[in-house]
PDB file of C-alpha atoms in Angstrom:
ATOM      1  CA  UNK A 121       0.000   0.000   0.000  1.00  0.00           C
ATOM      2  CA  UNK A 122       0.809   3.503  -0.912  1.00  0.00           C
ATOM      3  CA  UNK A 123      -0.052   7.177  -1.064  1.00  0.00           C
ATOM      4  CA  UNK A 124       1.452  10.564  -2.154  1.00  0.00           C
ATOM      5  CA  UNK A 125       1.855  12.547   1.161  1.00  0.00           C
ATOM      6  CA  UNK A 126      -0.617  15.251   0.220  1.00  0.00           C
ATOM      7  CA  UNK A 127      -3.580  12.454  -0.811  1.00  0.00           C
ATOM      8  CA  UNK A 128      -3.406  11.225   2.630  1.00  0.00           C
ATOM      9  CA  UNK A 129      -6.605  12.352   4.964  1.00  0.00           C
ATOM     10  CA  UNK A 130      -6.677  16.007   6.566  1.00  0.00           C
ATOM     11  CA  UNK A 131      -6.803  15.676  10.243  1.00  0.00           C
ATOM     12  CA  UNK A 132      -9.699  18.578  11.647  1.00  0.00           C
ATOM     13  CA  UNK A 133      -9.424  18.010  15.289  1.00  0.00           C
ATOM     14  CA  UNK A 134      -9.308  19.646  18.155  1.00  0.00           C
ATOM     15  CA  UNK A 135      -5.122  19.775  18.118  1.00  0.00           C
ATOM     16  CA  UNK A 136      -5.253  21.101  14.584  1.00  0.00           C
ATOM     17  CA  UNK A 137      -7.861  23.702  15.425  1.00  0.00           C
ATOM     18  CA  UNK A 138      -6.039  24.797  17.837  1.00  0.00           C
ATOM     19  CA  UNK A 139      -2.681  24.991  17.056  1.00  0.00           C
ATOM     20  CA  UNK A 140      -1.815  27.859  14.724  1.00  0.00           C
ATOM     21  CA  UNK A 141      -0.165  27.142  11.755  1.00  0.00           C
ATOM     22  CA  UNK A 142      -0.463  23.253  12.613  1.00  0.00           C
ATOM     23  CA  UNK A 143      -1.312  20.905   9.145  1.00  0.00           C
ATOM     24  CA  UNK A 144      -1.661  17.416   9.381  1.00  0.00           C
ATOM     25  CA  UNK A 145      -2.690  14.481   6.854  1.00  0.00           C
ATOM     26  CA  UNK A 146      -2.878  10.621   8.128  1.00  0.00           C
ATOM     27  CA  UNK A 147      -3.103   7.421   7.299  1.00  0.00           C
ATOM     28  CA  UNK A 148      -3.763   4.015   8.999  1.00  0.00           C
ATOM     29  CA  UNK A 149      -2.256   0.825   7.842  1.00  0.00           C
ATOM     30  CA  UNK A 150      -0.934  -2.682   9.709  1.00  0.00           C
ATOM     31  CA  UNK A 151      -2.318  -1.227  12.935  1.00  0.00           C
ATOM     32  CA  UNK A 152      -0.061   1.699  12.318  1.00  0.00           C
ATOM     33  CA  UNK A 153      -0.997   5.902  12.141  1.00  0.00           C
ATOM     34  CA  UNK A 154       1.418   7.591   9.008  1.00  0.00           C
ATOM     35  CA  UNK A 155       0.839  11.281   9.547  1.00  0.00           C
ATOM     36  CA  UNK A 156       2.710  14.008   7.887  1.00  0.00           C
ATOM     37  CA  UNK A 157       2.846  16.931   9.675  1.00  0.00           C
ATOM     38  CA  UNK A 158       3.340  20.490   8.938  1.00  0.00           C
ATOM     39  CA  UNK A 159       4.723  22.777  11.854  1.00  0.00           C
ATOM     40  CA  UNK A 160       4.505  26.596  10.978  1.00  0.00           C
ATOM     41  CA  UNK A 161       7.487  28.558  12.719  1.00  0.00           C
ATOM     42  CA  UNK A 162       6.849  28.994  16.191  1.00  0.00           C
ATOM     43  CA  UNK A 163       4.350  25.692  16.788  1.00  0.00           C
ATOM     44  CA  UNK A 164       4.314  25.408  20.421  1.00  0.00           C
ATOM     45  CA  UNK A 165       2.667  22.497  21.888  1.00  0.00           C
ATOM     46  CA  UNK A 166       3.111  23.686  25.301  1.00  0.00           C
ATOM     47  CA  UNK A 167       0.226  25.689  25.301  1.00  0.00           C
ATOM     48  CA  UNK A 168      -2.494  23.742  24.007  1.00  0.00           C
ATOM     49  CA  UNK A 169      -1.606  20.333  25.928  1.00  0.00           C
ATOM     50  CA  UNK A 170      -1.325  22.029  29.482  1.00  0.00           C
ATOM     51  CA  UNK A 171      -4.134  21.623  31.195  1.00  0.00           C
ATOM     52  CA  UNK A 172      -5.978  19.704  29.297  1.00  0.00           C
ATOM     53  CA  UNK A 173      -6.608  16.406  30.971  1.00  0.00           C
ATOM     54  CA  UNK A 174      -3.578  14.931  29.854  1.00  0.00           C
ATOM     55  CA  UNK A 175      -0.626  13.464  32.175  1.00  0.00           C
ATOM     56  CA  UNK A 176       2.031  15.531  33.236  1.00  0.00           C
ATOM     57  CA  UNK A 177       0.477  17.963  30.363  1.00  0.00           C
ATOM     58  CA  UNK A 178       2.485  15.872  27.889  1.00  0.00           C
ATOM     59  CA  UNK A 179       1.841  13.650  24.699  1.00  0.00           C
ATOM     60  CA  UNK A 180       1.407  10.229  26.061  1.00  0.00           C
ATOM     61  CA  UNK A 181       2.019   8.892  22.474  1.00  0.00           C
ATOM     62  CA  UNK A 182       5.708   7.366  21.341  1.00  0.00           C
ATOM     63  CA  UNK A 183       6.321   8.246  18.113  1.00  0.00           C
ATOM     64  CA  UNK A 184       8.554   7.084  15.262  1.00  0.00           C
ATOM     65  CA  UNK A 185      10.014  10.059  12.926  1.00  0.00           C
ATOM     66  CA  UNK A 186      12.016  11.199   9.781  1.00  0.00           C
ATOM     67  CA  UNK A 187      11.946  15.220   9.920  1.00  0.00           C
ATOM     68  CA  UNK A 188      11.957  16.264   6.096  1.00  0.00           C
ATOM     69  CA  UNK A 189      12.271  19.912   6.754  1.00  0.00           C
ATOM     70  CA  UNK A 190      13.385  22.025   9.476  1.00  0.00           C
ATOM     71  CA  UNK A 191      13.966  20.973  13.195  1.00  0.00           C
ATOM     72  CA  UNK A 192      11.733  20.002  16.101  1.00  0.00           C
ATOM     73  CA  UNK A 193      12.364  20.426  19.629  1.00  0.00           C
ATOM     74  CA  UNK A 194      11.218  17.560  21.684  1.00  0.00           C
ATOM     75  CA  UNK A 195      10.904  18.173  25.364  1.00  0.00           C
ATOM     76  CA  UNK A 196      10.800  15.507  27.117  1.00  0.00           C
ATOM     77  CA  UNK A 197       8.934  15.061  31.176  1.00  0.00           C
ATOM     78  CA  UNK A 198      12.739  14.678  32.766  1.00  0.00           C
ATOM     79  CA  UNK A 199      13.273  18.753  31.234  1.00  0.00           C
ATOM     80  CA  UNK A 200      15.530  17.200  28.716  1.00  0.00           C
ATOM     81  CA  UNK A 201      15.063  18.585  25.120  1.00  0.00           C
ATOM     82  CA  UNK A 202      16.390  16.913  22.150  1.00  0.00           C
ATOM     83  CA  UNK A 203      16.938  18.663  18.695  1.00  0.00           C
ATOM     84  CA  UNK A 204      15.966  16.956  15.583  1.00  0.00           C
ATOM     85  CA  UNK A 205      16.354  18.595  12.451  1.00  0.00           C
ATOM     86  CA  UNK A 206      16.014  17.956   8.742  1.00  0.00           C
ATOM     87  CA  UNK A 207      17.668  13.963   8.038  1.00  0.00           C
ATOM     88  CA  UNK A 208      17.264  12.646  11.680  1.00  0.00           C
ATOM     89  CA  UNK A 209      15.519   9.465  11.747  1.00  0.00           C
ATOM     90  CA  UNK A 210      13.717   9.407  15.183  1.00  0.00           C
ATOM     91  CA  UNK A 211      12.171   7.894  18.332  1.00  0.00           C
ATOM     92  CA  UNK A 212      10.234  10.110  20.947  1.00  0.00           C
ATOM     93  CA  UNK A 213       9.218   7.835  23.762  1.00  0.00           C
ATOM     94  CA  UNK A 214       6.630   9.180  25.786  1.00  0.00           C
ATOM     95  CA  UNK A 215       5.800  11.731  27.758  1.00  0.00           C
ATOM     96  CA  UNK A 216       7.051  14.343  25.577  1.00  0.00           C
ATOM     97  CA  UNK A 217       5.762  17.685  23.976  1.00  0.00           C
ATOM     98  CA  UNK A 218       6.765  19.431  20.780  1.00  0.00           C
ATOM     99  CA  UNK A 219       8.505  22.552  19.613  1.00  0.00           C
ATOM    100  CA  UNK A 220       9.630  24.316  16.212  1.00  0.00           C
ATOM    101  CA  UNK A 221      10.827  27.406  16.061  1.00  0.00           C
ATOM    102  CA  UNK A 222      11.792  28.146  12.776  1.00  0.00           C
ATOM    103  CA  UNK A 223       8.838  25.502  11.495  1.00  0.00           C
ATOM    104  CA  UNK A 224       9.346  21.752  10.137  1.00  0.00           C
ATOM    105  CA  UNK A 225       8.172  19.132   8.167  1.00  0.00           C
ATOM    106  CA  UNK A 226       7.875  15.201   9.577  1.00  0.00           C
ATOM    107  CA  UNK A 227       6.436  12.014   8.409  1.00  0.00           C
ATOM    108  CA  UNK A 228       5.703  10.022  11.918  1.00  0.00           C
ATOM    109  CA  UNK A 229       4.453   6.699  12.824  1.00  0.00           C
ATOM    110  CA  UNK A 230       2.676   5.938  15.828  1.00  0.00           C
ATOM    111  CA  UNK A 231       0.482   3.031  16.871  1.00  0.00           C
ATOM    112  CA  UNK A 232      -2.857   2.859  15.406  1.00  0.00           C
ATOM    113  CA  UNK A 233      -5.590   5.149  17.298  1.00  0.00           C
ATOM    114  CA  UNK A 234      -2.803   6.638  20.165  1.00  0.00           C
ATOM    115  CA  UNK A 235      -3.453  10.143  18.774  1.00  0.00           C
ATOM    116  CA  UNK A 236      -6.823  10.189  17.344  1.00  0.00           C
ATOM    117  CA  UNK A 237      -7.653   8.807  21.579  1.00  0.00           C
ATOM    118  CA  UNK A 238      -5.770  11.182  22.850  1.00  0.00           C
ATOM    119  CA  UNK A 239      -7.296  14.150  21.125  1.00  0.00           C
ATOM    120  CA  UNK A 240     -10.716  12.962  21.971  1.00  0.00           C
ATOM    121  CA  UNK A 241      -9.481  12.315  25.738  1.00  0.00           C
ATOM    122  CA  UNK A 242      -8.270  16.663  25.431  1.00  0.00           C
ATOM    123  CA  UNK A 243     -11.461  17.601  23.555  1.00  0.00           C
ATOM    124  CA  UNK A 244     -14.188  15.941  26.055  1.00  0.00           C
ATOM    125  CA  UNK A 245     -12.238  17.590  28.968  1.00  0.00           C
ATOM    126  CA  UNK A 246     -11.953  20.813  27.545  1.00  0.00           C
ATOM    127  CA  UNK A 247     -15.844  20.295  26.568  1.00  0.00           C
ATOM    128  CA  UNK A 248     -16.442  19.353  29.922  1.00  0.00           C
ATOM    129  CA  UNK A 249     -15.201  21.941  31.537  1.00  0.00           C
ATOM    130  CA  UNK A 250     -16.623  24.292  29.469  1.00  0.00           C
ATOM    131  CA  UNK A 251     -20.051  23.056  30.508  1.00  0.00           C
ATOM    132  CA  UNK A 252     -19.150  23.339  34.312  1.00  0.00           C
ATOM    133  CA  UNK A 253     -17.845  26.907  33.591  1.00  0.00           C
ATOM    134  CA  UNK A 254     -20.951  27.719  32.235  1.00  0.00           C
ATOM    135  CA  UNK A 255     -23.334  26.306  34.763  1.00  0.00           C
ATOM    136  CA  UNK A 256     -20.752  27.870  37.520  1.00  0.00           C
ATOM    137  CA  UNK A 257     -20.912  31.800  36.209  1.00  0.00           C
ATOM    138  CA  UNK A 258     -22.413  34.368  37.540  1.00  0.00           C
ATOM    139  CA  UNK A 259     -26.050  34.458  35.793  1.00  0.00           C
ATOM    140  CA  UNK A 260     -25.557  30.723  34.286  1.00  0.00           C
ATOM    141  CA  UNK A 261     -29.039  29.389  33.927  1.00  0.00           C
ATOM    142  CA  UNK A 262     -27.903  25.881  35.704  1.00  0.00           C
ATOM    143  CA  UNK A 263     -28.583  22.349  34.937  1.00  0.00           C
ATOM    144  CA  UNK A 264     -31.870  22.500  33.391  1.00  0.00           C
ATOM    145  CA  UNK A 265     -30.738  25.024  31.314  1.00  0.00           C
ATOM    146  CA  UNK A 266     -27.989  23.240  30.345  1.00  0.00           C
ATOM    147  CA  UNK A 267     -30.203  20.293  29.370  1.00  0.00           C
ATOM    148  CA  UNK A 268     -33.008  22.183  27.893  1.00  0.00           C
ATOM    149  CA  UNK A 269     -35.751  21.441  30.877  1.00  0.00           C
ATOM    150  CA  UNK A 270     -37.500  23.793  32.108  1.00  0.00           C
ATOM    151  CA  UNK A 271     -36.741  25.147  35.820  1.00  0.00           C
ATOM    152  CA  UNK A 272     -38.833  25.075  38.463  1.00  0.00           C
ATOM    153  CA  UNK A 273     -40.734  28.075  40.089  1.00  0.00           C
ATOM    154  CA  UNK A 274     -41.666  28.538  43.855  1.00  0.00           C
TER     155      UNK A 274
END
């Protein structure tokens, strides 16, 4: 099996929408993700995986990597970072988090359904506590106008 790079399937989730400048197209094949990611300059991963349900606030996928283009930063939970640049065939163990500050290009392999779990685990806590924020403001509605019932009146 084989595709060009760019004919592989856009990922749209909630990493990618919210990680500016962040482009990523995946495959699954063997029980194995092929992604090829695009990292803008300045992709910071710090940001979006802190607080976010997540494990030390890191990636708690291992990854295998050839970076095309550019160089990545990979931080890893011990503080150590290690620089891969354009040519470096890779292994990221996790817990790690990314970094590129002058942008880069990477085809990576990771085990089928680690990321695409992982964002859903960061999206339904984010969701979730955007629902308790809600009910928890100043003027929310509460529960039953979360859930569309009707309240009560005494």
């Amino acid at each position: 099996m084989h595709k060009k790079m760019m004919d592989m399937n856009p990922v749209d989730d909630f990493v990618t929408q919210n990680t500016p400048g962040l482009k990523i197209w995946d495959e699954r094949w063997g029980g194995m993700q092929c992604a090829y990611h695009v990292f803008a300059p300045g992709t910071d991963f710090t940001d979006i995986l802190k607080g976010k349900g997540l494990e030390h606030d890191l990636c708690g996928v291992e990854h295998w990597a050839y970076v095309l283009k550019g160089t990545v930063e990979v931080i890893y939970l011990d503080g150590t970072i290690e620089s891969c640049s354009a040519g470096d065939v890779c292994f990221w163990p996790a817990p790690h988090n990314f970094k590129s500050k002058e942008g880069a290009e990477i085809i990576q392999f990771s085990t089928d359904g680690g990321l695409a779990a992982q964002g859903k685990r960061i999206q339904d806590f984010v969701a979730s506590h955007m629902k308790k924020k809600a009910l928890t403001r100043p003027g929310a509605a509460g529960p039953a106008a979360a859930t569309g019932q009707r309240r009560a009146r005494w």
